[in-house]
Structure formats: C-alpha cells, structure tokens
Amino acid sequence: MDFAVLFREKYTFTSPHRRTSAFYITAMSRKKQNVSTTSPVPVEPPPKWFGPTGPISEDFPEEEDLILTRKLTETLQSYDVYESKQELQHRETVLKKLETLYKEWLQEMCDQMNVPEVVKAKVGGKVLPFGSYHLGVHSKGADIDALCVGPGFLDRKDFFTSFFEKLKAQKEVKDIRAIEETYVPVIKLTYEGIEIDLVFGRLAQKSVPEKLNLLDDKYVLGLDKRCIRSLNGYRVTEEILQHVPNVHNFRIALRVIKLWAKQRNIYSNSLGFLGGVSWAIMVARICQVYPNATPATLVIKFFKVYSTWIWPVPIQLHRVKNCLDRNIWNPNVNPSDRCHQMAIITPAYPQQNTSVNVSRSSLAVLTEEIERGHIVAQEIQQKEANWSKFFEKQDFFDKYQYV
C-alpha cells in the first residue's frame, strides 16, 4: 500500500491514459503527414520522481499559501530555534579543527604501525557531520553528530584509546568520555563549548579519498555491523537530503514538526516515541508527494496524511531493490519485523526501521497528537486559529496523572 492507494488522487490514475492519448495523437498526426507510423516515435522521458510513487499533487502555491508560510516562519522565529551567523560559523570552525586533529592522529598511527610512506601520504581521513546539523535543522545549543572515516588497516580499539587520549590532551576539550559497549560506539566530548558525538567507521581500503561518495553501497558491503551502523548515520542523513525535491522547504517544514513534537512531549526514541530521523523521513515523504508545496502546505498535508495512515504500513523514501536480503527490514522475510507497531524505514542500505521502540500505548499517544495537529491545522487554514495554537505546550503531569 502506498500514497496512491491511500489517496486516490486524479494525477496518479490518469497519467498512464495521458501517455496513451499523447502517443495516439502523435501517431495520427504523422499519418496525416504521410509519415510511416512504423518509424520510431520520439518518447518523452518519464518525469523524475523523488519517491517510490509519483506525486499526489504538483500544484504550485497560491497567494494564500505564501501568506500562511510567512506567518508560520514568523511564529517559528519567535521560539528562538535559529542560531546566529556567528554561532553557525563557530560550529564550522570546530568541525574543521576536529578534522585536523583526526588527520594528524592518522599520520601518527601510520608512523607507529610502520606503514609505507606511499600509503601514509594518501591515507587521508574525513570528519563528516550527520543528523540534525547536517540536515540543517539543528536548534540552538544542540550537539553535533560526526563520523570519523578511517582506513581499513586501523583497529577500532585505537580510535577509542589512542585518539581518545589525543582529544583529552587538548585544552579546548572538556567532559570527554568513551562509550564502547552500545549499539553505536561513540566518544562524547565538549569542544569550545559545543557538544560533539564522534563515531568511527573504517573503509575496506588503505586510504580515504578526498572526494568520497559514501552513498555507494560498495563501502558497507562486507564490513562488520558496528562500522555499518557508524557509517549509516551519515548515509541516511545524506540520502534523505538527496530524496527531497526542495531542500529549503523541507528544512522549514521539518523544523516545524520537530518543535511541535517537542512541545507535545513525543520527541524521544528512547521513551517509545519517535526520534529525529523518524520525523525527518516522515516529512521527506510528504515533500516527495507534494513537490511544489510551500512549507505551510507541507505541514498541513503532513497531518492530513498521517492522521489517516494505516500503521504499520511502512513509510519509505524509495523502493528496496533486494527484498530477499535478510539484513534489511522486511516482515515477509524476518518474523521479528512483524511485531513492529510502526514502520519508518531508513533509505540507506541496510534499510532499518527507525521506530522499533514504539509500543501499542505510545502509538496511541502519537496517533492522538497527530489527529489533534490535523484539527488545529484545519483551523489555521480556515483562519479560525493561528500557528501559536499549534505549538501549545502539553503539561506532562496533567496528561499522565497516574504515571
């Protein structure tokens, strides 16, 4: 089941007939001109789709949509979610300094391991941000998730010992700690006042090229699970950005949904609700089926679509190629996947469900909040409410009196 099935919009179901009619008219006109109808007929390339199905609507915004978006962005700014230009530049500087430190450490490790000079000269190394910062939707004071990419001859243990000590020796670094026994091993630290989470991923090669396309699945094939999980933080984030038609509108809409979810106390993967990547995938799918919509329209459509969504029908940003691969989420192949209450699937191989922590009770809360959001969105559209009502904070202890 997909958007075309759930919402039987005219566009999806008439497009095949439009192509047939176009072919027929072209053939008839060629016949009138005494041109052989058996000769090749120019065929227009199919339109580019950003998702597994075509758009529900490609309507362009009207003036009312633009006014709604302006009011939405003004309301969003009043919640002080944006960083200043100086704060953004400081983040960029911190990441560059960390990458310099990381590359220095790689050179030191090459000397320590007596690596040939020709290999050492090309060993490279990269520090790639991912998560909300890379998506461009991080809030003030938020941490930065970053992937350290290294060559295959390094041992993972070296990263959590040798590089850890190098970081610890820096005067700019505070509150550093290594957490190895977790789903994705990480070094947590504060660098010049900014919280950083560093993960480590090795490539099955001797060097890390400057121009590195980690979206190519060849880089994760044959790697151990910890490396795949580390690399996939960046890969998933980048895939999301690659699969939306308008990144600017996507970012504004996602900021709105994130703020709304936090205000309504449903932004938490560990508490059984949804984390940042889940909300990002859900918003990205709406962007795919309404490619020309303004941020305000995307937010309204978000609640319209998901208030009637039939869970656990999966949300996916593209079709999975190898459905028989047991490493990817597939309830037809993996029995454990059939127990999931929601299915919001990552776009990078191996595709995984980001909402495995959702329980029957937390799904009920999520559904209730999305339905409330849909009601408020309709009121806003009908000029019976403003966007501030949409962001009204929920009193946790008032709602959950018997926790």
Coordinates of N, CA, C and O in Angstrom, one line a residue, residues 234-316:
Y234 N 25.6 8.9 8.7 CA 25.8 9.9 7.7 C 25.1 9.5 6.4 O 24.4 10.4 5.7
R235 N 25.1 8.2 6.0 CA 24.5 7.8 4.8 C 23.0 8.0 4.8 O 22.4 8.5 3.8
V236 N 22.3 7.8 5.9 CA 20.9 8.0 6.0 C 20.6 9.5 5.9 O 19.7 9.9 5.1
T237 N 21.3 10.3 6.6 CA 21.1 11.8 6.5 C 21.2 12.3 5.1 O 20.4 13.1 4.6
E238 N 22.3 11.9 4.4 CA 22.6 12.3 3.1 C 21.5 11.8 2.1 O 21.1 12.6 1.2
E239 N 21.1 10.6 2.3 CA 20.0 10.0 1.4 C 18.7 10.8 1.5 O 18.0 11.0 0.6
I240 N 18.4 11.2 2.8 CA 17.2 12.0 3.0 C 17.2 13.3 2.2 O 16.3 13.7 1.5
L241 N 18.4 14.0 2.3 CA 18.5 15.2 1.5 C 18.5 15.0 0.0 O 18.0 15.9 -0.7
Q242 N 19.0 13.9 -0.4 CA 19.0 13.6 -1.9 C 17.6 13.2 -2.4 O 17.4 13.3 -3.6
H243 N 16.7 12.9 -1.5 CA 15.4 12.3 -1.9 C 14.3 13.3 -1.7 O 13.1 13.0 -1.7
V244 N 14.6 14.6 -1.5 CA 13.5 15.6 -1.4 C 13.7 16.6 -2.6 O 14.8 16.9 -3.0
P245 N 12.5 17.1 -3.1 CA 12.6 17.9 -4.3 C 13.1 19.4 -4.0 O 13.6 20.0 -4.8
N246 N 12.8 19.8 -2.8 CA 13.2 21.2 -2.4 C 13.7 21.2 -1.0 O 12.9 21.1 0.0
V247 N 15.0 21.2 -0.8 CA 15.7 21.1 0.5 C 15.3 22.3 1.4 O 15.0 22.1 2.6
H248 N 15.2 23.4 0.9 CA 14.8 24.6 1.7 C 13.5 24.4 2.3 O 13.3 24.6 3.6
N249 N 12.5 24.1 1.6 CA 11.1 23.9 2.1 C 11.1 22.7 3.1 O 10.3 22.7 4.1
F250 N 11.8 21.7 2.7 CA 11.9 20.5 3.6 C 12.4 20.9 5.0 O 11.9 20.5 6.0
R251 N 13.5 21.7 5.0 CA 14.1 22.1 6.3 C 13.1 22.9 7.2 O 13.0 22.7 8.4
I252 N 12.4 23.9 6.6 CA 11.4 24.7 7.3 C 10.3 23.8 7.9 O 10.0 23.9 9.1
A253 N 9.8 22.9 7.0 CA 8.7 22.0 7.5 C 9.2 21.1 8.6 O 8.5 20.9 9.6
L254 N 10.4 20.6 8.5 CA 10.9 19.7 9.5 C 11.2 20.4 10.8 O 10.9 19.9 11.9
R255 N 11.6 21.6 10.7 CA 11.8 22.4 12.0 C 10.5 22.6 12.7 O 10.4 22.5 13.9
V256 N 9.4 22.8 11.9 CA 8.1 23.0 12.5 C 7.6 21.7 13.2 O 7.2 21.7 14.3
I257 N 7.8 20.6 12.5 CA 7.4 19.3 13.1 C 8.2 18.9 14.3 O 7.7 18.4 15.3
K258 N 9.5 19.2 14.2 CA 10.3 18.9 15.4 C 9.9 19.7 16.6 O 9.8 19.2 17.7
L259 N 9.7 21.0 16.4 CA 9.3 21.9 17.5 C 7.9 21.5 18.1 O 7.7 21.4 19.3
W260 N 7.0 21.2 17.2 CA 5.7 20.7 17.6 C 5.8 19.4 18.4 O 5.2 19.3 19.5
A261 N 6.6 18.4 17.9 CA 6.8 17.1 18.7 C 7.4 17.3 20.0 O 7.0 16.7 21.0
K262 N 8.3 18.3 20.1 CA 9.0 18.6 21.4 C 8.0 19.2 22.4 O 7.9 18.9 23.6
Q263 N 7.2 20.2 21.8 CA 6.2 20.8 22.7 C 5.1 19.9 23.2 O 4.6 20.0 24.3
R264 N 4.8 18.8 22.4 CA 3.8 17.9 22.7 C 4.4 16.6 23.4 O 3.7 15.7 23.6
N265 N 5.7 16.7 23.8 CA 6.3 15.6 24.5 C 6.3 14.2 23.8 O 6.2 13.2 24.4
I266 N 6.5 14.3 22.5 CA 6.5 13.0 21.7 C 7.8 12.9 20.9 O 7.8 12.1 19.9
Y267 N 8.8 13.7 21.2 CA 10.1 13.7 20.5 C 11.1 12.9 21.4 O 11.8 13.5 22.1
S268 N 11.1 11.6 21.3 CA 12.0 10.8 22.1 C 11.9 9.3 21.6 O 10.9 8.7 21.8
N269 N 13.0 8.9 21.0 CA 13.1 7.5 20.6 C 13.2 6.6 21.8 O 12.6 5.5 21.9
S270 N 14.0 7.0 22.8 CA 14.2 6.1 24.0 C 13.0 6.0 24.8 O 12.9 5.0 25.6
L271 N 12.0 6.9 24.8 CA 10.8 6.8 25.6 C 9.7 6.2 24.8 O 8.5 6.2 25.3
G272 N 10.0 5.6 23.6 CA 9.0 4.9 22.9 C 8.2 5.7 21.9 O 7.2 5.2 21.3
F273 N 8.7 6.9 21.7 CA 8.0 7.8 20.6 C 8.9 7.8 19.4 O 9.5 6.8 19.0
L274 N 9.1 8.9 18.7 CA 9.9 9.0 17.5 C 11.1 10.0 17.7 O 10.9 11.0 18.3
G275 N 12.2 9.6 17.2 CA 13.4 10.4 17.3 C 13.5 11.3 16.0 O 12.7 11.2 15.1
G276 N 14.6 12.0 15.9 CA 14.8 13.0 14.8 C 14.8 12.4 13.4 O 14.2 12.9 12.5
V277 N 15.4 11.2 13.2 CA 15.5 10.6 11.9 C 14.1 10.1 11.5 O 13.7 10.2 10.3
S278 N 13.3 9.6 12.4 CA 11.9 9.2 12.0 C 11.1 10.4 11.6 O 10.4 10.3 10.5
W279 N 11.1 11.5 12.3 CA 10.3 12.7 11.9 C 10.8 13.2 10.5 O 10.0 13.6 9.7
A280 N 12.1 13.1 10.3 CA 12.7 13.6 9.1 C 12.2 12.8 7.9 O 11.9 13.3 6.8
I281 N 12.2 11.5 8.0 CA 11.7 10.6 6.9 C 10.3 10.8 6.7 O 9.8 10.9 5.5
M282 N 9.5 11.0 7.7 CA 8.0 11.3 7.5 C 7.8 12.6 6.8 O 7.0 12.7 5.8
V283 N 8.5 13.6 7.1 CA 8.4 14.9 6.4 C 8.9 14.8 5.0 O 8.3 15.3 4.1
A284 N 10.0 14.1 4.8 CA 10.6 14.0 3.5 C 9.6 13.3 2.5 O 9.5 13.6 1.3
R285 N 8.8 12.3 3.0 CA 7.9 11.6 2.2 C 6.7 12.5 1.8 O 6.3 12.5 0.6
I286 N 6.3 13.4 2.7 CA 5.3 14.4 2.3 C 5.9 15.4 1.2 O 5.2 15.7 0.3
C287 N 7.1 15.7 1.3 CA 7.8 16.6 0.3 C 7.8 15.9 -1.0 O 7.6 16.6 -2.1
Q288 N 8.0 14.6 -1.0 CA 8.0 13.9 -2.3 C 6.7 13.9 -3.0 O 6.6 14.0 -4.3
V289 N 5.6 13.7 -2.3 CA 4.3 13.7 -2.9 C 3.6 15.0 -3.2 O 2.6 15.1 -3.9
Y290 N 4.2 16.1 -2.6 CA 3.7 17.4 -2.8 C 5.0 18.3 -3.1 O 5.4 19.1 -2.4
P291 N 5.6 18.0 -4.3 CA 6.9 18.6 -4.6 C 7.0 20.1 -4.7 O 8.1 20.7 -4.5
N292 N 5.9 20.7 -5.0 CA 5.9 22.2 -5.2 C 5.2 23.0 -4.1 O 5.0 24.2 -4.2
A293 N 4.9 22.3 -3.0 CA 4.2 22.9 -1.9 C 5.1 23.8 -1.1 O 6.3 23.5 -1.0
T294 N 4.5 24.8 -0.5 CA 5.2 25.7 0.5 C 5.3 24.9 1.8 O 4.6 24.0 2.0
P295 N 6.2 25.4 2.7 CA 6.4 24.8 4.0 C 5.1 24.7 4.8 O 4.8 23.7 5.4
A296 N 4.2 25.7 4.7 CA 3.0 25.7 5.5 C 2.1 24.6 4.9 O 1.4 23.9 5.7
T297 N 2.0 24.5 3.6 CA 1.2 23.5 3.0 C 1.7 22.1 3.3 O 0.9 21.2 3.6
L298 N 3.0 21.9 3.3 CA 3.6 20.7 3.7 C 3.2 20.2 5.1 O 3.0 19.1 5.4
V299 N 3.2 21.2 6.0 CA 2.9 20.9 7.4 C 1.4 20.5 7.5 O 1.1 19.5 8.1
I300 N 0.5 21.2 6.8 CA -0.9 20.9 6.8 C -1.1 19.5 6.2 O -1.9 18.7 6.7
K301 N -0.4 19.2 5.1 CA -0.6 17.9 4.4 C 0.0 16.8 5.3 O -0.5 15.7 5.3
F302 N 1.1 17.1 6.0 CA 1.7 16.1 6.9 C 0.6 15.5 7.9 O 0.5 14.3 8.0
F303 N -0.2 16.4 8.5 CA -1.2 16.0 9.4 C -2.4 15.4 8.7 O -3.0 14.4 9.3
K304 N -2.7 15.8 7.6 CA -3.8 15.3 6.8 C -3.5 13.8 6.5 O -4.3 12.9 6.6
V305 N -2.3 13.6 6.0 CA -1.9 12.2 5.5 C -1.8 11.3 6.7 O -2.3 10.2 6.7
Y306 N -1.0 11.7 7.7 CA -0.7 10.8 8.8 C -1.8 10.6 9.8 O -1.8 9.6 10.6
S307 N -2.8 11.5 9.8 CA -3.9 11.3 10.7 C -4.8 10.1 10.2 O -5.6 9.6 11.0
T308 N -4.7 9.8 8.9 CA -5.5 8.6 8.4 C -4.6 7.5 7.9 O -5.0 6.6 7.3
W309 N -3.3 7.5 8.3 CA -2.4 6.5 7.9 C -2.7 5.2 8.6 O -3.1 5.2 9.8
I310 N -2.5 4.1 7.9 CA -2.8 2.8 8.4 C -1.5 2.1 8.9 O -0.8 1.5 8.0
W311 N -1.2 2.2 10.1 CA 0.1 1.6 10.6 C -0.2 0.1 10.8 O -1.3 -0.3 11.2
P312 N 0.8 -0.7 10.6 CA 2.2 -0.4 10.3 C 2.6 -0.4 8.8 O 3.7 -0.9 8.4
V313 N 1.7 0.1 7.9 CA 2.1 0.3 6.5 C 3.4 1.1 6.5 O 3.4 2.2 7.1
P314 N 4.5 0.7 5.9 CA 5.7 1.4 6.0 C 5.8 2.8 5.3 O 5.2 2.9 4.2
I315 N 6.6 3.7 5.9 CA 7.0 4.9 5.2 C 8.3 4.7 4.6 O 9.3 4.4 5.4
Q316 N 8.5 4.8 3.3 CA 9.8 4.6 2.6 C 10.0 5.7 1.6 O 9.1 6.1 1.0

